[in-house]
Amino acid sequence: MKFKYNESENPPAPFFPVRVAHPVNRDQSIDLPAKIDTGSDITCIPETLIAQLVLDKWGEIEVMGFEARPASVPLYAVHLELPSGKRGYLNALAFSADHVLLGRDVINLLHLVLDGPNLTLEVAE
Protein backbone atom coordinates (compact mmCIF):
# COMPACT_ATOMS: atom_id res chain seq x y z
CA MET A 1 0.00 0.00 0.00
CA LYS A 2 1.31 3.43 -0.93
CA PHE A 3 0.57 6.71 0.80
CA LYS A 4 1.51 10.28 -0.04
CA TYR A 5 3.48 12.23 2.57
CA ASN A 6 1.57 14.95 4.38
CA GLU A 7 2.83 18.05 2.63
CA SER A 8 1.23 20.43 5.12
CA GLU A 9 4.07 19.42 7.48
CA ASN A 10 7.35 21.26 7.05
CA PRO A 11 9.28 19.31 5.91
CA PRO A 12 6.70 16.86 4.45
CA ALA A 13 6.26 13.78 6.64
CA PRO A 14 5.13 10.17 6.17
CA PHE A 15 1.61 9.50 7.46
CA PHE A 16 -0.95 6.75 6.97
CA PRO A 17 -4.41 6.14 8.45
CA VAL A 18 -4.96 4.01 11.57
CA ARG A 19 -7.93 3.06 13.73
CA VAL A 20 -7.56 3.46 17.48
CA ALA A 21 -10.08 1.61 19.62
CA HIS A 22 -10.90 0.94 23.24
CA PRO A 23 -9.02 -2.25 24.24
CA VAL A 24 -12.19 -4.08 25.34
CA ASN A 25 -15.08 -2.38 23.54
CA ARG A 26 -13.65 -2.09 20.04
CA ASP A 27 -16.93 -0.59 18.80
CA GLN A 28 -15.58 2.61 20.37
CA SER A 29 -12.99 3.54 17.76
CA ILE A 30 -11.66 6.57 15.91
CA ASP A 31 -9.84 6.76 12.58
CA LEU A 32 -6.87 9.13 12.59
CA PRO A 33 -3.77 9.92 10.59
CA ALA A 34 -0.57 8.44 12.04
CA LYS A 35 2.85 10.01 11.62
CA ILE A 36 5.85 7.71 11.36
CA ASP A 37 8.44 8.73 13.98
CA THR A 38 11.54 6.56 14.08
CA GLY A 39 12.91 8.69 16.93
CA SER A 40 10.06 7.76 19.27
CA ASP A 41 10.38 4.61 21.37
CA ILE A 42 6.66 4.34 22.03
CA THR A 43 3.45 5.21 20.21
CA CYS A 44 1.54 8.31 21.32
CA ILE A 45 -2.17 9.05 20.95
CA PRO A 46 -3.96 12.41 21.07
CA GLU A 47 -5.00 13.43 24.60
CA THR A 48 -8.55 13.96 23.31
CA LEU A 49 -8.89 10.18 22.73
CA ILE A 50 -8.72 9.44 26.45
CA ALA A 51 -12.17 10.91 27.06
CA GLN A 52 -13.62 10.03 23.64
CA LEU A 53 -12.80 6.32 24.00
CA VAL A 54 -13.14 6.28 27.82
CA LEU A 55 -9.62 4.93 28.26
CA ASP A 56 -8.32 3.96 31.67
CA LYS A 57 -4.80 4.64 32.84
CA TRP A 58 -2.90 1.36 32.56
CA GLY A 59 0.32 2.35 34.26
CA GLU A 60 3.13 4.87 34.11
CA ILE A 61 6.44 5.14 32.32
CA GLU A 62 9.37 7.49 32.70
CA VAL A 63 10.19 9.39 29.52
CA MET A 64 12.74 11.96 28.53
CA GLY A 65 12.29 14.48 25.72
CA PHE A 66 14.42 17.21 24.25
CA GLU A 67 14.73 18.91 27.62
CA ALA A 68 16.61 15.85 28.94
CA ARG A 69 14.56 15.90 32.14
CA PRO A 70 12.83 12.62 33.00
CA ALA A 71 9.10 12.77 33.66
CA SER A 72 6.62 10.13 34.72
CA VAL A 73 3.64 9.97 32.36
CA PRO A 74 0.55 7.75 32.22
CA LEU A 75 0.13 4.86 29.78
CA TYR A 76 -3.19 3.93 28.19
CA ALA A 77 -4.08 0.54 26.74
CA VAL A 78 -5.49 0.77 23.21
CA HIS A 79 -6.24 -1.48 20.27
CA LEU A 80 -4.58 -0.30 17.06
CA GLU A 81 -5.50 -1.34 13.53
CA LEU A 82 -3.21 -0.54 10.60
CA PRO A 83 -4.21 -0.22 6.92
CA SER A 84 -2.39 -3.48 6.16
CA GLY A 85 -4.86 -5.29 8.42
CA LYS A 86 -2.32 -5.83 11.19
CA ARG A 87 -3.83 -5.14 14.57
CA GLY A 88 -3.01 -5.53 18.18
CA TYR A 89 -2.98 -4.12 21.67
CA LEU A 90 -0.38 -1.71 22.95
CA ASN A 91 0.30 0.78 25.69
CA ALA A 92 0.48 4.35 24.42
CA LEU A 93 1.33 7.76 25.80
CA ALA A 94 -1.01 10.71 25.41
CA PHE A 95 0.26 13.91 23.80
CA SER A 96 -1.21 17.17 22.57
CA ALA A 97 -1.70 16.65 18.85
CA ASP A 98 -4.51 15.73 16.47
CA HIS A 99 -2.76 12.65 15.06
CA VAL A 100 -1.20 9.43 16.29
CA LEU A 101 2.59 9.31 16.53
CA LEU A 102 3.75 5.80 15.61
CA GLY A 103 6.85 4.88 17.56
CA ARG A 104 9.28 2.03 17.07
CA ASP A 105 7.07 -0.26 19.19
CA VAL A 106 4.80 -0.41 16.10
CA ILE A 107 7.19 0.60 13.30
CA ASN A 108 9.48 -2.35 14.04
CA LEU A 109 6.61 -4.71 13.20
CA LEU A 110 6.29 -3.31 9.69
CA HIS A 111 8.20 -3.29 6.43
CA LEU A 112 8.23 0.37 5.42
CA VAL A 113 9.79 2.06 2.43
CA LEU A 114 10.18 5.82 2.77
CA ASP A 115 10.70 7.46 -0.62
CA GLY A 116 11.56 11.03 0.31
CA PRO A 117 12.25 12.34 -3.20
CA ASN A 118 8.80 11.15 -4.36
CA LEU A 119 7.12 11.94 -0.99
CA THR A 120 5.61 8.47 -0.72
CA LEU A 121 5.47 5.82 1.98
CA GLU A 122 4.97 2.17 1.11
CA VAL A 123 3.76 -0.32 3.68
CA ALA A 124 4.53 -3.84 2.48
CA GLU A 125 2.11 -6.57 3.46
Coordinates of C-alpha atoms in Angstrom, one line a residue:
M1 CA 0.0 0.0 0.0
K2 CA 1.3 3.4 -0.9
F3 CA 0.6 6.7 0.8
K4 CA 1.5 10.3 0.0
Y5 CA 3.5 12.2 2.6
N6 CA 1.6 14.9 4.4
E7 CA 2.8 18.0 2.6
S8 CA 1.2 20.4 5.1
E9 CA 4.1 19.4 7.5
N10 CA 7.3 21.3 7.0
P11 CA 9.3 19.3 5.9
P12 CA 6.7 16.9 4.5
A13 CA 6.3 13.8 6.6
P14 CA 5.1 10.2 6.2
F15 CA 1.6 9.5 7.5
F16 CA -1.0 6.7 7.0
P17 CA -4.4 6.1 8.5
V18 CA -5.0 4.0 11.6
R19 CA -7.9 3.1 13.7
V20 CA -7.6 3.5 17.5
A21 CA -10.1 1.6 19.6
H22 CA -10.9 0.9 23.2
P23 CA -9.0 -2.3 24.2
V24 CA -12.2 -4.1 25.3
N25 CA -15.1 -2.4 23.5
R26 CA -13.6 -2.1 20.0
D27 CA -16.9 -0.6 18.8
Q28 CA -15.6 2.6 20.4
S29 CA -13.0 3.5 17.8
I30 CA -11.7 6.6 15.9
D31 CA -9.8 6.8 12.6
L32 CA -6.9 9.1 12.6
P33 CA -3.8 9.9 10.6
A34 CA -0.6 8.4 12.0
K35 CA 2.8 10.0 11.6
I36 CA 5.9 7.7 11.4
D37 CA 8.4 8.7 14.0
T38 CA 11.5 6.6 14.1
G39 CA 12.9 8.7 16.9
S40 CA 10.1 7.8 19.3
D41 CA 10.4 4.6 21.4
I42 CA 6.7 4.3 22.0
T43 CA 3.4 5.2 20.2
C44 CA 1.5 8.3 21.3
I45 CA -2.2 9.1 21.0
P46 CA -4.0 12.4 21.1
E47 CA -5.0 13.4 24.6
T48 CA -8.6 14.0 23.3
L49 CA -8.9 10.2 22.7
I50 CA -8.7 9.4 26.5
A51 CA -12.2 10.9 27.1
Q52 CA -13.6 10.0 23.6
L53 CA -12.8 6.3 24.0
V54 CA -13.1 6.3 27.8
L55 CA -9.6 4.9 28.3
D56 CA -8.3 4.0 31.7
K57 CA -4.8 4.6 32.8
W58 CA -2.9 1.4 32.6
G59 CA 0.3 2.3 34.3
E60 CA 3.1 4.9 34.1
I61 CA 6.4 5.1 32.3
E62 CA 9.4 7.5 32.7
V63 CA 10.2 9.4 29.5
M64 CA 12.7 12.0 28.5
G65 CA 12.3 14.5 25.7
F66 CA 14.4 17.2 24.2
E67 CA 14.7 18.9 27.6
A68 CA 16.6 15.9 28.9
R69 CA 14.6 15.9 32.1
P70 CA 12.8 12.6 33.0
A71 CA 9.1 12.8 33.7
S72 CA 6.6 10.1 34.7
V73 CA 3.6 10.0 32.4
P74 CA 0.5 7.7 32.2
L75 CA 0.1 4.9 29.8
Y76 CA -3.2 3.9 28.2
A77 CA -4.1 0.5 26.7
V78 CA -5.5 0.8 23.2
H79 CA -6.2 -1.5 20.3
L80 CA -4.6 -0.3 17.1
E81 CA -5.5 -1.3 13.5
L82 CA -3.2 -0.5 10.6
P83 CA -4.2 -0.2 6.9
S84 CA -2.4 -3.5 6.2
G85 CA -4.9 -5.3 8.4
K86 CA -2.3 -5.8 11.2
R87 CA -3.8 -5.1 14.6
G88 CA -3.0 -5.5 18.2
Y89 CA -3.0 -4.1 21.7
L90 CA -0.4 -1.7 22.9
N91 CA 0.3 0.8 25.7
A92 CA 0.5 4.4 24.4
L93 CA 1.3 7.8 25.8
A94 CA -1.0 10.7 25.4
F95 CA 0.3 13.9 23.8
S96 CA -1.2 17.2 22.6
A97 CA -1.7 16.6 18.8
D98 CA -4.5 15.7 16.5
H99 CA -2.8 12.7 15.1
V100 CA -1.2 9.4 16.3
L101 CA 2.6 9.3 16.5
L102 CA 3.7 5.8 15.6
G103 CA 6.9 4.9 17.6
R104 CA 9.3 2.0 17.1
D105 CA 7.1 -0.3 19.2
V106 CA 4.8 -0.4 16.1
I107 CA 7.2 0.6 13.3
N108 CA 9.5 -2.4 14.0
L109 CA 6.6 -4.7 13.2
L110 CA 6.3 -3.3 9.7
H111 CA 8.2 -3.3 6.4
L112 CA 8.2 0.4 5.4
V113 CA 9.8 2.1 2.4
L114 CA 10.2 5.8 2.8
D115 CA 10.7 7.5 -0.6
G116 CA 11.6 11.0 0.3
P117 CA 12.3 12.3 -3.2
N118 CA 8.8 11.2 -4.4
L119 CA 7.1 11.9 -1.0
T120 CA 5.6 8.5 -0.7
L121 CA 5.5 5.8 2.0
E122 CA 5.0 2.2 1.1
V123 CA 3.8 -0.3 3.7
A124 CA 4.5 -3.8 2.5
E125 CA 2.1 -6.6 3.5

